[in-house]
Coordinates of C-alpha atoms in Angstrom, one line a residue:
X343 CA 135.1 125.2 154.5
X344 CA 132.5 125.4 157.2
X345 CA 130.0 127.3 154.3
X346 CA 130.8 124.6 151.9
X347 CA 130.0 121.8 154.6
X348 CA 126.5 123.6 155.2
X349 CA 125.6 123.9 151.8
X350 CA 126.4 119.6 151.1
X351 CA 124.0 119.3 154.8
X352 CA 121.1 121.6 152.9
X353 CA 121.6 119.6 149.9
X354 CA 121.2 116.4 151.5
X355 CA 118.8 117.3 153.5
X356 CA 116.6 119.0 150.3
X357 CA 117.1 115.6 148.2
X358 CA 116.0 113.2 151.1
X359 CA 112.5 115.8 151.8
X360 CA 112.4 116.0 147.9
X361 CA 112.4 112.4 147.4
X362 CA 109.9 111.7 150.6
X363 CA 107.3 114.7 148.9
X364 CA 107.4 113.5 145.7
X365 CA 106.4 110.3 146.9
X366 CA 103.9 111.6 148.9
X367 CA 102.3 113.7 146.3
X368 CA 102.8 110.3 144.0
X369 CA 99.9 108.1 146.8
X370 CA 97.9 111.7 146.5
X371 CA 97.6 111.2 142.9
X372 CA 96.9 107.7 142.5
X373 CA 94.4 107.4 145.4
X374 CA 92.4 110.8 144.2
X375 CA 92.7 109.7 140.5
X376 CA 93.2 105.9 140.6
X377 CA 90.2 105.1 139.6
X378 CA 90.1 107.3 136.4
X379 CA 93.6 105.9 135.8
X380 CA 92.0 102.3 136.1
X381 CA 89.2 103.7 134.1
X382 CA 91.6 105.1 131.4
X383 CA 93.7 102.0 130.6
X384 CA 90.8 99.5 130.3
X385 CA 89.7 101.7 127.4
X386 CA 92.9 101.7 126.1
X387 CA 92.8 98.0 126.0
X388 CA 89.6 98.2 124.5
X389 CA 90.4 99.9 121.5
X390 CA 93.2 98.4 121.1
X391 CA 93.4 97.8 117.0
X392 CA 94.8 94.1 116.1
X393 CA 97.9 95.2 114.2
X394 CA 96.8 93.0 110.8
X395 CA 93.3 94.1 110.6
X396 CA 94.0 96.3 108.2
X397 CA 96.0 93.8 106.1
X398 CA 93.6 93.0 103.5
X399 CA 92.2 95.9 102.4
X400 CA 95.9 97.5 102.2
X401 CA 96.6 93.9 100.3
X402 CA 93.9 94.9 98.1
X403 CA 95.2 98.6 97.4
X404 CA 98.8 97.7 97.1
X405 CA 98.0 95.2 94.6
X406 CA 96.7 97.5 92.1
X407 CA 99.2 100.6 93.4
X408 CA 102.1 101.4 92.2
X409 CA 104.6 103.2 94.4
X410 CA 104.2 106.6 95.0
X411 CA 100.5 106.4 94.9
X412 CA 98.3 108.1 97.4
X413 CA 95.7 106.6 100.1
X414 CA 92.9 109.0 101.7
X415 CA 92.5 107.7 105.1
X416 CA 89.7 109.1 107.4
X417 CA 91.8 109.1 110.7
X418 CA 95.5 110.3 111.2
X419 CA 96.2 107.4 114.0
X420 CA 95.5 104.9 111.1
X421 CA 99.1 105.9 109.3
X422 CA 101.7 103.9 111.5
X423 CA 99.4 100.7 110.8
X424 CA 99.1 101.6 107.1
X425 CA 102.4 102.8 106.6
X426 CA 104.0 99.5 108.1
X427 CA 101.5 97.7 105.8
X428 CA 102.8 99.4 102.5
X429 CA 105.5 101.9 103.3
X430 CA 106.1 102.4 99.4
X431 CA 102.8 104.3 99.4
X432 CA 102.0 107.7 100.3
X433 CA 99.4 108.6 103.0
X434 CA 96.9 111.7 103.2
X435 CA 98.1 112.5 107.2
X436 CA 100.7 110.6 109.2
X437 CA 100.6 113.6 112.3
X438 CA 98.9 115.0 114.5
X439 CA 95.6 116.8 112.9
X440 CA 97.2 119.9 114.8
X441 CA 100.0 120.5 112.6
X442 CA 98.1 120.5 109.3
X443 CA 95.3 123.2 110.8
X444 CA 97.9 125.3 112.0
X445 CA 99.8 125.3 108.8
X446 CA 96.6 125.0 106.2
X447 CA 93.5 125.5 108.4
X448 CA 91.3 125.6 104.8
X449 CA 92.9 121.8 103.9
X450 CA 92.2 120.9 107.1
X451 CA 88.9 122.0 107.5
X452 CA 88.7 120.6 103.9
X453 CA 89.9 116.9 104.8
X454 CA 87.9 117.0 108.1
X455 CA 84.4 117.5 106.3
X456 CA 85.7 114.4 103.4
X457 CA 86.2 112.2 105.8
X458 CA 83.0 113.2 108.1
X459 CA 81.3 112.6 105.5
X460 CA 80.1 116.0 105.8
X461 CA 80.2 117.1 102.1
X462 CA 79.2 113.4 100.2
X463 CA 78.8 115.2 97.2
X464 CA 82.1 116.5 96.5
X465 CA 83.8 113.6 98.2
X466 CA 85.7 112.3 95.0
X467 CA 86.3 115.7 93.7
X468 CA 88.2 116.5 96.8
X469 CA 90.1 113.2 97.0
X470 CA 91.2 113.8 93.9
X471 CA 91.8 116.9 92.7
X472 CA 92.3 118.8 96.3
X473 CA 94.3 115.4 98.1
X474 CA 95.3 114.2 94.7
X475 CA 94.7 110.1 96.2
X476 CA 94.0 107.6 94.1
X477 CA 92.8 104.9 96.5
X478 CA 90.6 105.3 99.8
X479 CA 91.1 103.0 103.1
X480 CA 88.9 103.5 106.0
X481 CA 87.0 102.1 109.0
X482 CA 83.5 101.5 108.3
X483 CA 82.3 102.1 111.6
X484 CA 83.9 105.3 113.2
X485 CA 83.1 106.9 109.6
X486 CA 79.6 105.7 108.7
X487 CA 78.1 108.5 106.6
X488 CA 81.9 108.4 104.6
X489 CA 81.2 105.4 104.1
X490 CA 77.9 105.6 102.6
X491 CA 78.9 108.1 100.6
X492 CA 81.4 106.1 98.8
X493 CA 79.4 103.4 98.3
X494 CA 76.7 105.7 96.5
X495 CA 79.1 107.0 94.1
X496 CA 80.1 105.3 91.2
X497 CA 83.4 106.8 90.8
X498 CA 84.9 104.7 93.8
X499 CA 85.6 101.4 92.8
X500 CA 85.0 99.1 95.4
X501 CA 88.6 96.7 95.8
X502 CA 87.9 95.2 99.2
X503 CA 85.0 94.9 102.3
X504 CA 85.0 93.2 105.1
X505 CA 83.2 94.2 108.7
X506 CA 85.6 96.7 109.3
X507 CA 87.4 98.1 106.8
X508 CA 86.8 98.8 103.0
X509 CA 89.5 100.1 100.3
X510 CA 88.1 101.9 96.9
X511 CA 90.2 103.1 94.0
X512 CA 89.0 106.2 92.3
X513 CA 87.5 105.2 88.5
X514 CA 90.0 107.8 86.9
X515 CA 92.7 109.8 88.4
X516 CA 95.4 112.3 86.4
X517 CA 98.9 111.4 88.0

């Protein structure tokens, strides 16, 4: 009994120092890095994305879609946006870039240089044949020479612009 009484004291006495250190080591971290933390959440605001400002272009592409067609998007932290837009739709990638170079680094490295912009001249051949999508959303601005590309090429069909975002169907595409 008397060991079973000084093990419950340790305990006790470990949870209340446990409890006062990780406190402690909580002000450490917030004084040494609360600025950066401060820092960090003000550009979070910042580019913070207005939930429907992708609504019209996806308006645009659903109305000419039919379920179960694809949409090449340039970013991967586009898809919960898009996908809430038009979930009857399928999207080129809805997780983390990670996953699809560890699995397929070639299609990876493949769909990075599309939507960098980085290979203009076998853009559409790629978005069709190699992502089989039949429809293109994207950001104008984060993906400026993507975006020039597409509007150089004939082949992509131009459905809706605004400042920010544009959506192109692909002149022909085998299903």
């Amino acid at each position: 009994q008397c060991l079973n009484q000084l093990w419950e004291d340790w305990r006790r006495l470990f949870k209340r120092q446990a409890a006062v250190l990780l406190l402690a080591l909580l002000v450490v971290i917030v004084g040494v890095h609360g600025e950066d933390l401060w820092t960090l959440r003000k550009m979070m605001s910042i580019q913070r994305h207005d939930f429907q400002e992708f609504a019209p272009a996806m308006s645009a592409i659903g109305a000419r879609a039919i379920d179960g067609d694809r949409v090449f998007h340039a970013d991967w932290d586009q898809f919960p946006q898009l996908w809430a837009l038009n979930d009857r739709l399928r999207y080129i990638a809805g997780l983390d870039p990670t996953l699809l170079w560890i699995s397929q680094p070639e299609l990876s490295d493949r769909y990075r240089e599309v939507a960098l912009g980085a290979t203009s001249s076998r853009a559409y051949a790629d978005i069709r044949d190699t992502f089989h999508a039949r429809f293109v959303f994207l950001e104008k601005a984060q993906h400026e020479p993507f975006t020039q590309a597409l509007k150089i090429d004939t082949r992509f069909r131009l459905l809706y612009e605004d400042d920010k975002t544009a959506a192109y169907e692909l002149s022909t595409v085998s299903r």
